[in-house]
CSV table of C-alpha atoms in Angstrom, one decimal:
chain,number,residue,atom,x,y,z
A,1157,MET,CA,47.5,-2.6,13.1
A,1158,VAL,CA,44.5,-4.8,12.2
A,1159,GLU,CA,45.1,-7.5,9.6
A,1160,ARG,CA,42.5,-8.0,6.9
A,1161,CYS,CA,41.1,-11.5,6.8
A,1162,THR,CA,40.3,-12.5,3.2
A,1163,SER,CA,39.8,-16.2,3.8
A,1164,PRO,CA,36.9,-17.4,1.6
A,1165,ILE,CA,35.2,-19.1,4.5
A,1166,VAL,CA,35.3,-15.9,6.6
A,1167,LEU,CA,34.1,-13.8,3.7
A,1168,LEU,CA,31.3,-16.3,3.1
A,1169,CYS,CA,30.2,-16.1,6.8
A,1170,LEU,CA,30.3,-12.3,6.8
A,1171,PHE,CA,28.2,-12.2,3.6
A,1172,SER,CA,25.7,-14.7,5.0
A,1173,PHE,CA,25.4,-12.8,8.2
A,1174,SER,CA,24.9,-9.5,6.4
A,1175,ALA,CA,22.3,-11.1,4.1
A,1176,LEU,CA,20.4,-12.6,7.0
A,1177,THR,CA,20.5,-9.3,8.9
A,1178,LEU,CA,19.0,-7.5,5.8
A,1179,ALA,CA,16.4,-10.2,5.2
A,1180,PHE,CA,15.0,-9.9,8.7
A,1181,SER,CA,15.2,-6.1,9.0
A,1182,PRO,CA,11.8,-4.3,8.6
A,1183,CYS,CA,13.4,-2.2,5.8
A,1184,PRO,CA,15.6,-4.8,4.2
A,1185,LEU,CA,16.4,-3.4,0.8
A,1186,THR,CA,17.7,-0.1,-0.6
A,1187,GLY,CA,16.8,-1.3,-4.1
A,1188,LEU,CA,15.1,-4.2,-5.8
A,1189,PRO,CA,16.7,-7.2,-7.2
A,1190,LEU,CA,15.8,-7.7,-10.8
A,1191,VAL,CA,14.0,-11.0,-10.3
A,1192,ARG,CA,12.2,-12.0,-7.0
A,1193,ASN,CA,9.9,-14.8,-6.0
A,1194,ILE,CA,6.6,-13.2,-4.9
A,1195,SER,CA,5.9,-16.1,-2.5
A,1196,GLU,CA,9.0,-15.0,-0.5
A,1197,ILE,CA,7.8,-11.4,0.0
A,1198,PRO,CA,6.4,-10.8,3.5
A,1199,GLN,CA,2.7,-10.2,4.1
A,1200,ASP,CA,1.0,-8.6,7.0
A,1201,ASN,CA,-2.5,-7.4,7.9
A,1202,TYR,CA,-1.2,-4.3,9.9
A,1203,GLY,CA,-3.9,-4.8,12.6
A,1204,ARG,CA,-6.7,-4.8,10.1
A,1205,ALA,CA,-8.6,-8.1,10.2
A,1206,GLY,CA,-9.3,-9.7,6.9
A,1207,LEU,CA,-6.5,-7.9,5.0
A,1208,SER,CA,-3.3,-9.4,3.7
A,1209,HIS,CA,-1.0,-6.7,2.2
A,1210,MET,CA,2.3,-7.3,0.4
A,1211,THR,CA,4.4,-4.4,-0.9
A,1212,VAL,CA,5.8,-5.9,-4.1
A,1213,ALA,CA,7.8,-2.7,-5.0
A,1214,GLY,CA,7.7,0.3,-2.6
A,1215,SER,CA,9.2,3.7,-2.2
A,1216,LEU,CA,10.3,3.6,1.4
A,1217,LEU,CA,10.9,-0.2,1.4
A,1218,HIS,CA,12.8,-0.5,-1.9
A,1219,GLY,CA,13.6,3.0,-3.0
A,1220,MET,CA,11.1,3.3,-5.8
A,1221,LYS,CA,10.6,6.9,-7.0
A,1222,GLU,CA,7.6,7.1,-9.4
A,1223,VAL,CA,5.3,4.1,-8.6
A,1224,GLU,CA,4.5,1.6,-5.9
A,1225,VAL,CA,3.0,-1.9,-6.4
A,1226,TRP,CA,0.9,-3.8,-3.8
A,1227,LEU,CA,-0.8,-7.2,-3.7
A,1228,GLN,CA,-3.8,-7.1,-1.4
A,1229,THR,CA,-6.2,-9.9,-0.4
A,1230,PHE,CA,-9.5,-9.1,1.3
A,1231,SER,CA,-11.4,-11.9,3.0
A,1232,PRO,CA,-15.3,-11.9,2.5
A,1233,GLY,CA,-17.0,-8.9,4.0
A,1234,THR,CA,-13.8,-6.9,4.5
A,1235,HIS,CA,-13.1,-3.5,3.0
A,1236,THR,CA,-10.8,-0.5,2.9
A,1237,PRO,CA,-11.7,2.6,4.8
A,1238,ILE,CA,-13.4,5.5,2.8
A,1239,HIS,CA,-10.4,7.4,1.8
A,1240,ARG,CA,-8.7,9.6,-0.8
A,1241,HIS,CA,-5.0,10.5,-1.7
A,1242,SER,CA,-3.3,12.8,-4.1
A,1243,CYS,CA,-2.0,10.1,-6.4
A,1244,GLU,CA,-3.4,8.0,-9.2
A,1245,GLU,CA,-4.3,4.4,-8.4
A,1246,VAL,CA,-4.8,1.5,-10.7
A,1247,PHE,CA,-6.4,-1.9,-9.6
A,1248,ILE,CA,-6.3,-5.2,-11.4
A,1249,VAL,CA,-8.7,-7.8,-9.9
A,1250,LEU,CA,-6.9,-11.2,-9.9
A,1251,LYS,CA,-9.6,-13.2,-8.2
A,1252,GLY,CA,-12.9,-12.8,-6.4
A,1253,SER,CA,-15.5,-10.1,-6.9
A,1254,GLY,CA,-16.7,-7.0,-4.9
A,1255,THR,CA,-17.9,-3.5,-5.1
A,1256,LEU,CA,-16.0,-0.2,-5.7
A,1257,TYR,CA,-17.6,2.9,-4.2
A,1258,LEU,CA,-16.3,6.0,-5.9
A,1259,ALA,CA,-17.3,9.6,-5.1
A,1260,SER,CA,-15.9,11.9,-7.8
A,1261,ASP,CA,-16.7,15.2,-6.1
A,1262,SER,CA,-13.2,16.2,-4.9
A,1263,HIS,CA,-14.0,19.9,-5.4
A,1264,GLY,CA,-17.1,20.0,-3.2
A,1265,ARG,CA,-17.3,20.3,0.6
A,1266,TYR,CA,-17.5,16.5,1.1
A,1267,PRO,CA,-17.4,13.3,-1.0
A,1268,GLY,CA,-21.1,12.9,-1.5
A,1269,LYS,CA,-23.0,9.8,-2.5
A,1270,PRO,CA,-20.7,7.4,-4.1
A,1271,GLN,CA,-21.4,5.4,-7.3
A,1272,GLU,CA,-21.3,1.7,-7.1
A,1273,HIS,CA,-19.2,-0.4,-9.6
A,1274,PHE,CA,-19.2,-4.2,-9.6
A,1275,ILE,CA,-15.7,-5.6,-10.0
A,1276,PHE,CA,-14.8,-9.1,-11.0
A,1277,PRO,CA,-11.8,-11.3,-12.0
A,1278,ASN,CA,-9.7,-9.7,-14.8
A,1279,SER,CA,-11.4,-6.4,-14.4
A,1280,THR,CA,-9.4,-3.3,-13.9
A,1281,PHE,CA,-10.3,0.2,-12.8
A,1282,HIS,CA,-8.5,3.4,-11.9
A,1283,ILE,CA,-9.0,6.0,-9.2
A,1284,PRO,CA,-8.4,9.7,-10.1
A,1285,VAL,CA,-6.4,11.9,-7.9
A,1286,ASN,CA,-8.2,12.9,-4.7
A,1287,ASP,CA,-11.5,11.1,-5.5
A,1288,ALA,CA,-12.8,9.4,-2.3
A,1289,HIS,CA,-13.3,5.7,-2.7
A,1290,GLN,CA,-13.8,2.4,-0.9
A,1291,LEU,CA,-13.3,-1.2,-1.9
A,1292,TRP,CA,-15.5,-4.0,-0.5
A,1293,ASN,CA,-15.3,-7.7,-0.9
A,1294,THR,CA,-19.0,-8.4,-1.2
A,1295,ASN,CA,-18.5,-12.0,-2.2
A,1296,GLU,CA,-19.5,-14.2,0.7
A,1297,HIS,CA,-17.6,-17.2,-0.6
A,1298,GLU,CA,-14.2,-16.1,-1.9
A,1299,ASP,CA,-11.3,-13.8,-1.2
A,1300,LEU,CA,-10.9,-10.7,-3.3
A,1301,GLN,CA,-7.3,-10.3,-4.5
A,1302,VAL,CA,-6.1,-7.2,-6.3
A,1303,LEU,CA,-2.8,-5.9,-7.7
A,1304,VAL,CA,-2.6,-2.1,-6.9
A,1305,ILE,CA,-0.3,0.4,-8.6
A,1306,ILE,CA,0.0,3.9,-7.2
A,1307,SER,CA,1.8,7.0,-8.4
A,1308,ARG,CA,3.8,9.5,-6.4
A,1309,PRO,CA,4.7,7.3,-3.4
A,1310,PRO,CA,4.8,7.2,-0.4
A,1311,VAL,CA,1.0,7.7,-0.2
A,1312,LYS,CA,-0.5,10.2,2.3
A,1313,VAL,CA,-4.1,9.0,3.0
A,1314,PHE,CA,-7.1,11.1,4.1
A,1315,VAL,CA,-9.6,8.8,5.9
A,1316,TYR,CA,-13.4,9.5,6.2
A,1317,GLU,CA,-15.8,8.1,8.8
A,1318,ASP,CA,-18.6,8.3,6.3
A,1319,TRP,CA,-19.4,9.8,2.9
A,1320,SER,CA,-20.9,13.0,4.4
A,1321,VAL,CA,-17.7,14.0,6.4
A,1322,PRO,CA,-16.3,17.3,5.0
A,1323,HIS,CA,-13.0,17.0,3.2
A,1324,THR,CA,-11.5,19.4,5.7
A,1325,ALA,CA,-12.4,16.9,8.6
A,1326,ALA,CA,-10.8,13.9,7.0
A,1327,LYS,CA,-8.1,12.3,9.2
A,1328,VAL,CA,-4.6,12.3,7.7
A,1329,LYS,CA,-2.6,9.0,7.9
A,1330,PHE,CA,1.0,9.4,7.1
A,1331,PRO,CA,3.0,7.4,6.9
A,1332,TYR,CA,0.5,4.7,6.0
A,1333,TYR,CA,0.5,1.4,7.8
A,1334,TRP,CA,3.0,-0.5,5.6
A,1335,ASP,CA,5.4,2.5,5.5
A,1336,GLU,CA,5.6,3.1,9.2
A,1337,GLN,CA,8.6,0.9,10.0
A,1338,CYS,CA,10.7,2.4,7.2
A,1339,TYR,CA,9.7,6.1,7.4
A,1340,GLN,CA,12.3,8.4,8.7
A,1341,GLU,CA,11.5,12.0,9.6
A,1342,PRO,CA,13.5,14.4,7.4
A,1343,PRO,CA,16.0,16.4,9.3
A,1344,LYS,CA,14.6,19.7,10.5
A,1345,ASP,CA,16.3,22.9,9.4
A,1346,GLU,CA,17.0,24.8,12.5
A,1347,LEU,CA,17.7,28.1,10.8
């Protein structure tokens, strides 16, 4: 028979070990604490030079069901790939400036020529479902920092080499870079 140790010191050590193990796990939380310090949330560039990405609240990382929130910083001259996804996306520009390229022909054969929109601090914009878009930091002197909110996470991204690539030839990226560590393949039904 194993005796239960309920000594406060042992319990404190076990709790501390568990908390440290979760803190350093790639998928540390199954839910979100009510209040968090954003400066303690990990950031990564996921192999994309000039990008700093932080998942503030995520589906795979934190168990969010309806929305996901990211904080992204782009150094001068960097950009997202041309891409689209089947969710809505809202951006809030916190600092810097740049250009949003948006092709709203999601029903044609390919995205087509995008419209250019100047973005600046305190501006906000939204991307409709399946509209191809790209965000560039065109400011040579300052980082572009945006808060991003997406619906229906986790996001499946369709990436284009250029604006004339047919929708059917876009490359699917799922799970996306910041979701790769936490994604678990659903069990297959063998019947």
